[in-house]
Coordinates of C-alpha atoms in Angstrom, one line a residue:
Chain A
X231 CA -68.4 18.3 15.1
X232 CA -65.1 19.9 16.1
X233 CA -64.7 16.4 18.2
X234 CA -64.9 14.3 15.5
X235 CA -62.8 16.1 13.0
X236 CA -60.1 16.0 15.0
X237 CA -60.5 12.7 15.9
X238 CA -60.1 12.0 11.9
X239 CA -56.7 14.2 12.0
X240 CA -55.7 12.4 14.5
X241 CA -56.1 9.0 12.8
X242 CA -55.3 10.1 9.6
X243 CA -51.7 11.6 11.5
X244 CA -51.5 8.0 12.8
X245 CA -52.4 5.8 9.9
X246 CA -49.4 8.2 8.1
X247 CA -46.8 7.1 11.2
X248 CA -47.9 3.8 10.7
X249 CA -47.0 3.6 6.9
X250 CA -44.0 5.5 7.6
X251 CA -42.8 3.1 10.0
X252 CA -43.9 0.2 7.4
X253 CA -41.6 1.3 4.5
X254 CA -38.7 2.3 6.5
X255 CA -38.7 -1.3 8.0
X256 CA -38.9 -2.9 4.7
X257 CA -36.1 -0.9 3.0
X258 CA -34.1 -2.1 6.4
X259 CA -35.0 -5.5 6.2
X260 CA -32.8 -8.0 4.4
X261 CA -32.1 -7.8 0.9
X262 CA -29.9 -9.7 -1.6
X263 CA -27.6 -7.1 -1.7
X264 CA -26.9 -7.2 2.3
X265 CA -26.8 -11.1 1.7
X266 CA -24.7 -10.7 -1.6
X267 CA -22.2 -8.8 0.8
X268 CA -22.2 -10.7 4.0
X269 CA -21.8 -14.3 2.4
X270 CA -19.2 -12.5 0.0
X271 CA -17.2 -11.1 3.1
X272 CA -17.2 -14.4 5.4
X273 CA -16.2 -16.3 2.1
X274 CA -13.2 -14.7 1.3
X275 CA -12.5 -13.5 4.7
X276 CA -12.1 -17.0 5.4
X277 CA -9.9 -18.0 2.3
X278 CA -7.6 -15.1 2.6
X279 CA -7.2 -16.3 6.5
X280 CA -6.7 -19.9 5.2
X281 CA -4.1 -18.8 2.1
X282 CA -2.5 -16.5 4.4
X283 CA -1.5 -18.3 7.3
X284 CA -1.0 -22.0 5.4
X285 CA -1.1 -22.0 2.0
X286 CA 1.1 -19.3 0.9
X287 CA 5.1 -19.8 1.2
X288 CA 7.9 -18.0 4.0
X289 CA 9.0 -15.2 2.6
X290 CA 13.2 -16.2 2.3
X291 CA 14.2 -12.9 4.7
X292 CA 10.8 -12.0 6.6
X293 CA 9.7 -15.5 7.2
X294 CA 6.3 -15.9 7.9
X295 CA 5.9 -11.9 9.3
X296 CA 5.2 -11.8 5.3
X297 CA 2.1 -12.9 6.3
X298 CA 1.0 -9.6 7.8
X299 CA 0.9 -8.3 4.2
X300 CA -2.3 -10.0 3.7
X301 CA -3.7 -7.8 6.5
X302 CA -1.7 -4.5 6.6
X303 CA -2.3 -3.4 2.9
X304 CA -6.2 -4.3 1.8
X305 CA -6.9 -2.4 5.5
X306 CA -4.7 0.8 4.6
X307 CA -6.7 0.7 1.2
X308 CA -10.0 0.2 2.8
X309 CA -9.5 2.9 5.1
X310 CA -7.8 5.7 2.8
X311 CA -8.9 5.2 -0.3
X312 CA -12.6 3.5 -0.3
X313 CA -13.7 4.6 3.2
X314 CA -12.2 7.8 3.1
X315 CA -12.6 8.3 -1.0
X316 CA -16.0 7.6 -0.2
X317 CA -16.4 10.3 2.4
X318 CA -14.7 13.4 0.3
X319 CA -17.0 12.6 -2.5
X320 CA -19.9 12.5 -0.7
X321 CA -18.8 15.7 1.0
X322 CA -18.6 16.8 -2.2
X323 CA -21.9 16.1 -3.7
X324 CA -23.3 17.8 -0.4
X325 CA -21.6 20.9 -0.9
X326 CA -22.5 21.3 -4.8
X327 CA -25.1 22.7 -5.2
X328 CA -27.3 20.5 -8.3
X329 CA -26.4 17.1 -6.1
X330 CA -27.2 18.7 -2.6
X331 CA -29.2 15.5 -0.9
X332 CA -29.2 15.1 2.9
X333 CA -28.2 11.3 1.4
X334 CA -24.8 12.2 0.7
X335 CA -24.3 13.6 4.5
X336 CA -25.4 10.1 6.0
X337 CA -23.2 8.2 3.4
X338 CA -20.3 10.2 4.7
X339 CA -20.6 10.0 8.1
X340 CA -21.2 6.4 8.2
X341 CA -18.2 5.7 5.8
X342 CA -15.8 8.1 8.2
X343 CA -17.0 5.6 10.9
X344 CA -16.0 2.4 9.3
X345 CA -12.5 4.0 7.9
X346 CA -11.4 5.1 11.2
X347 CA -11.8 1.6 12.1
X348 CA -9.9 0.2 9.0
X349 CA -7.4 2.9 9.7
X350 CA -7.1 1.9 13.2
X351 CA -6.2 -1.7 12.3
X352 CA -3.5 0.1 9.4
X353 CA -2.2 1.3 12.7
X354 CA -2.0 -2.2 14.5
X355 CA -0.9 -3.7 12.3
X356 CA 1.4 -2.1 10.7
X357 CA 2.9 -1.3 14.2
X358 CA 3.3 -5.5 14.9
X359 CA 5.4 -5.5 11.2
X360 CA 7.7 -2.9 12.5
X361 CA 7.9 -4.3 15.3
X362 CA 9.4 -7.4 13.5
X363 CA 11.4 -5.8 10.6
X364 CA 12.3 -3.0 12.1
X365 CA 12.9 -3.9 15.9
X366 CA 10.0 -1.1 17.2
X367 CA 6.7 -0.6 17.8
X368 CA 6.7 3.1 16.8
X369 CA 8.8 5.0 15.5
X370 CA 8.6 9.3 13.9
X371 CA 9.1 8.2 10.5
X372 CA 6.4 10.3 8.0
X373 CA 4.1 7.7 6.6
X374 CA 3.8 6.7 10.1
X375 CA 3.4 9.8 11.6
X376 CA 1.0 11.1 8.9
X377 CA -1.6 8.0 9.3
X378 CA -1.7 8.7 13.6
X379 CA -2.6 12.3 11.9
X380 CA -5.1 11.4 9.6
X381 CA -6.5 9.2 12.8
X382 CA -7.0 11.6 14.8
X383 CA -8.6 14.0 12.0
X384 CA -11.4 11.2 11.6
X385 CA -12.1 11.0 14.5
X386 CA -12.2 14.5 15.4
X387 CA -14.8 14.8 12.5
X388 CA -16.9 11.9 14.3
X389 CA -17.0 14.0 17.2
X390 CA -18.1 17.3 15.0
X391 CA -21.0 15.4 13.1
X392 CA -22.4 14.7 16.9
X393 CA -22.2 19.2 17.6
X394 CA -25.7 20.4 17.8
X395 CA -27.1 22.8 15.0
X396 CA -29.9 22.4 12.0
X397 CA -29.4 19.5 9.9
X398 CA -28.3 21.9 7.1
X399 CA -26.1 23.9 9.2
X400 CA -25.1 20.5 10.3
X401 CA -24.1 18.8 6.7
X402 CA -22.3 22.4 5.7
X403 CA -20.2 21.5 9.0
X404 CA -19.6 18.2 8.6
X405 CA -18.8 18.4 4.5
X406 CA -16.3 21.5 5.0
X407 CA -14.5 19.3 8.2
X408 CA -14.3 16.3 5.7
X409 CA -12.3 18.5 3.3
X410 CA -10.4 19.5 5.9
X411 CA -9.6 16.1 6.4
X412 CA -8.7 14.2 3.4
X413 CA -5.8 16.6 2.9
X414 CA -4.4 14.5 4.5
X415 CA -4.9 11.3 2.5
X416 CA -2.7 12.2 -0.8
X417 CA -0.1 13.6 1.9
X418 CA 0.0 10.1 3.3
X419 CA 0.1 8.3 -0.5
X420 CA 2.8 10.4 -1.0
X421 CA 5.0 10.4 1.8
X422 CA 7.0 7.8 1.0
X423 CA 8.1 9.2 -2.2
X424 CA 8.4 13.0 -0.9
X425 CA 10.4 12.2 2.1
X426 CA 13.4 9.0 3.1
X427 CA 11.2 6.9 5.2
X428 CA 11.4 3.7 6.6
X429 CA 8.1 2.6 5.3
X430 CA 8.8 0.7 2.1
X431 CA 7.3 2.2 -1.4
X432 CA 4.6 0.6 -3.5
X433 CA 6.0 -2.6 -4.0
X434 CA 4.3 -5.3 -4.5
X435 CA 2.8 -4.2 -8.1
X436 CA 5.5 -2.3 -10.0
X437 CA 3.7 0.5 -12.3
X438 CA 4.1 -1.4 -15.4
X439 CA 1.5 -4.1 -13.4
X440 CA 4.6 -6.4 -13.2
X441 CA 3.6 -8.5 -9.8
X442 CA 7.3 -8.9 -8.0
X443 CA 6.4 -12.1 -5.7
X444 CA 4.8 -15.0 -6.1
X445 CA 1.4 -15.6 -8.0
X446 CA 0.4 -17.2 -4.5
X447 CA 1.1 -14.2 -2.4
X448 CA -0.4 -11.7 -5.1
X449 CA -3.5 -13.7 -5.5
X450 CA -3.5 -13.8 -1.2
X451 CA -3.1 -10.3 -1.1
X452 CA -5.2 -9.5 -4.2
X453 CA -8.0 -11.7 -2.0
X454 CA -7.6 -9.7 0.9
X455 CA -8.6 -6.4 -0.7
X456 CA -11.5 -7.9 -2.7
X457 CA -12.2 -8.9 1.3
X458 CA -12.3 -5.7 2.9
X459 CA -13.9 -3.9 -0.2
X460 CA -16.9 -6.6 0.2
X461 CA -16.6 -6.2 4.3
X462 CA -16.4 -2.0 3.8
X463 CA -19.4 -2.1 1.1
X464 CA -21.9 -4.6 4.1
X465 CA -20.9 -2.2 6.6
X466 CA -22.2 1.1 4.7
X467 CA -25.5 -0.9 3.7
X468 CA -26.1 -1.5 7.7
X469 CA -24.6 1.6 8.9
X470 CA -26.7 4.1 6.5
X471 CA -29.5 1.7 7.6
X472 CA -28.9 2.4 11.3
X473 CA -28.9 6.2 10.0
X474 CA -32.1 6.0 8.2
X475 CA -34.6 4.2 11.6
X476 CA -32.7 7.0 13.7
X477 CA -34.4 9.3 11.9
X478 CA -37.3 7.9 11.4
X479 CA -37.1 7.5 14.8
X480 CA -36.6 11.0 16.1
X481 CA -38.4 12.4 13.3
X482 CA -42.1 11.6 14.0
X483 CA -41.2 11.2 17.8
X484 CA -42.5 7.9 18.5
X485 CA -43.2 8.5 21.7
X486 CA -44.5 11.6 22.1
X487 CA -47.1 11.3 19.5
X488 CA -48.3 7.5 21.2
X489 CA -48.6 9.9 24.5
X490 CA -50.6 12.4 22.7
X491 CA -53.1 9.4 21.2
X492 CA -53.5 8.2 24.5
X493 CA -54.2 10.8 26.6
X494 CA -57.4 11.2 23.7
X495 CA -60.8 10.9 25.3
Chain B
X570 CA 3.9 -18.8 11.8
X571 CA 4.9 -16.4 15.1
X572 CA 3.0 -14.8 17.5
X573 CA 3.1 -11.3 15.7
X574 CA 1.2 -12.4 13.1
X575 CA -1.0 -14.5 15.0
X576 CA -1.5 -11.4 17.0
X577 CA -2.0 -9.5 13.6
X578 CA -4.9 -11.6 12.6
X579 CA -6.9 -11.8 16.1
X580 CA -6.6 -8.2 16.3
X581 CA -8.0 -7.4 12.7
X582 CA -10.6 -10.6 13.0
X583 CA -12.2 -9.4 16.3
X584 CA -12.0 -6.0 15.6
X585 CA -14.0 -6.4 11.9
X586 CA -16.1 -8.7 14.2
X587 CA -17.1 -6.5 16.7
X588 CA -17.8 -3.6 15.1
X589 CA -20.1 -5.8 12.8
X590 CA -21.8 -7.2 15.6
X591 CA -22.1 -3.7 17.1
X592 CA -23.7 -2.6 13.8
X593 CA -26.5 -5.6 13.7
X594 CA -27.6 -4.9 17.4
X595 CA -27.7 -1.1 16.9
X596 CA -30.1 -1.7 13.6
X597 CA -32.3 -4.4 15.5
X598 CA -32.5 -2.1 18.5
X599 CA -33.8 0.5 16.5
X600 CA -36.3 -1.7 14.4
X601 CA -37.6 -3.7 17.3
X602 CA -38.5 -0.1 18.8
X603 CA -39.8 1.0 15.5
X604 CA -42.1 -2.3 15.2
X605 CA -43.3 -2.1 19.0
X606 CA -44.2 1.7 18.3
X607 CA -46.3 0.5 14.8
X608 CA -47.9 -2.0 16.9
X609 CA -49.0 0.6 19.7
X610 CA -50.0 2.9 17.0
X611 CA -52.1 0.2 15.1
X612 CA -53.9 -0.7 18.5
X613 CA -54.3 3.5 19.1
X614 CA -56.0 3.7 16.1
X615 CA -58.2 0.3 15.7
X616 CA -59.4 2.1 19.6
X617 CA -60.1 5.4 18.1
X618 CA -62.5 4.0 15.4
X619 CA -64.4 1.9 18.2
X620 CA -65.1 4.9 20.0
X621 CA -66.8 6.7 17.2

């Protein structure tokens, strides 16, 4: 009697892996959304590339280095202000109370991930247009100096979210580090006003909305952060995917339960 | 066009690249283990009922 009921736990344990499994691969699987977002990001990837570098005109001191601003500035945006943005107010809803959801921890984590890659590029790139307007690579000037910072904080709170603990000891961690963090962020905004930098002030949009170059180059540019917005938004849908099978995953322990069922008589 | 912004653009292109490429073999990794597991499991239980 005793052999057979727990035969039936044991199945019914199994046939409740196996529809776990089921709906966790369909909510991974494609979706319009993922497709909306990937065709969206190769599209206008591809146009900004093609405006860029031959469409748009030589800028009459920079000459074609102007063509970095199609780059430099929808990355900086991407990184501080959507990827970032996104990470402080998911932080946010994790720590309040009424919107506490081990959701909000994942969406952070994996937008910290893909702004410290878009932050990284800021970097680069920006360090190739000083390189060319300025005549260095690097040099101690605050905006600069500021974004290495805010670097390094990133990536300092990737390496926290990966510190053992319980998940809810874990989130508090991870939530109060992001805080931490984006102090930087309206410190890096406003650098350029607060101290005499090198790095040029808002320019290209004067506050009035009055577009100071050419309707080419402001489409281009306005192109590339429609681009990285569409890239930033695929990457979250795949990355909190890649967050959701990991704990599936781990969760039911896979392998340790198949063990168990066969080692059944 | 110069070879700073050429640079410019191969740097941010493969970059965005990779790290998109890294993202769709981490998330096909995981559901390929996922799948092979549900498959094992399936067969685990289709033996179970035999037996009884």
């Amino acid at each position: 009697m005793t052999s057979i009921l727990e035969t039936e736990n044991s199945d019914n344990q199994t046939q409740k892996e196996i529809t776990l499994i089921e709906n966790i691969l369909k909510k991974t699987g494609p979706s319009y959304t993922k497709y909306i977002l990937g065709i969206g990001s190769v599209l206008t990837a591809c146009l900004t590339i093609w405006l860029g570098l031959f469409i748009t005109p030589k800028d009459e001191h920079l000459g074609n280095t102007v063509r970095l601003l199609y780059v430099h500035p929808p990355v900086a945006w991407a990184a501080l202000y959507l990827a970032f943005g996104t990470t402080t107010l998911a932080s946010l809803l994790w720590l309040w109370p009424k919107t506490r959801s081990y959701f909000w921890d994942k969406i952070a984590g994996a937008s910290a991930e893909i702004g410290v890659l878009y932050l990284a590029l800021t970097l680069v790139t920006g360090s190739i247009w000083g390189r060319t307007t300025w005549g260095v690579w690097w040099t101690w000037d605050a905006r600069l100096t500021l974004t290495a910072v805010l670097l390094v904080l990133y990536i300092a709170y990737l390496a926290i979210r990966q510190l053992d603990g319980s998940d809810k000891t874990k989130a508090n961690r991870n939530a109060i580090t992001a805080l931490f963090a984006a102090i930087d962020v309206p410190i890096v905004h406003f650098s350029v006003l607060w101290w005499n930098t090198l790095h040029q002030t808002a320019s290209v949009l004067t506050p009035g909305l009055h577009l100071t170059v050419p309707l080419s180059m402001g489409l281009t540019m306005g192109l590339g952060f429609l681009c990285t917005t569409l890239i930033w938004g695929w990457m979250m849908k795949v990355r909190y995917d890649i967050e959701l099978l990991k704990v599936v995953d781990s969760e039911i322990e896979l392998q340790r339960a198949i063990m168990q069922r066969r080692n059944e008589p | 066009m110069n070879a700073y912004v050429v640079a410019g653009y191969t740097i941010a292109i493969v970059s965005i690249a990779g790290y998109s490429m890294n993202l769709i073999f981490r998330r096909k990794a995981l559901r390929n283990r996922l799948q092979k597991a549900k498959l094992e499991l399936e067969r685990i239980s289709k033996d179970n009922r035999n037996d009884n």
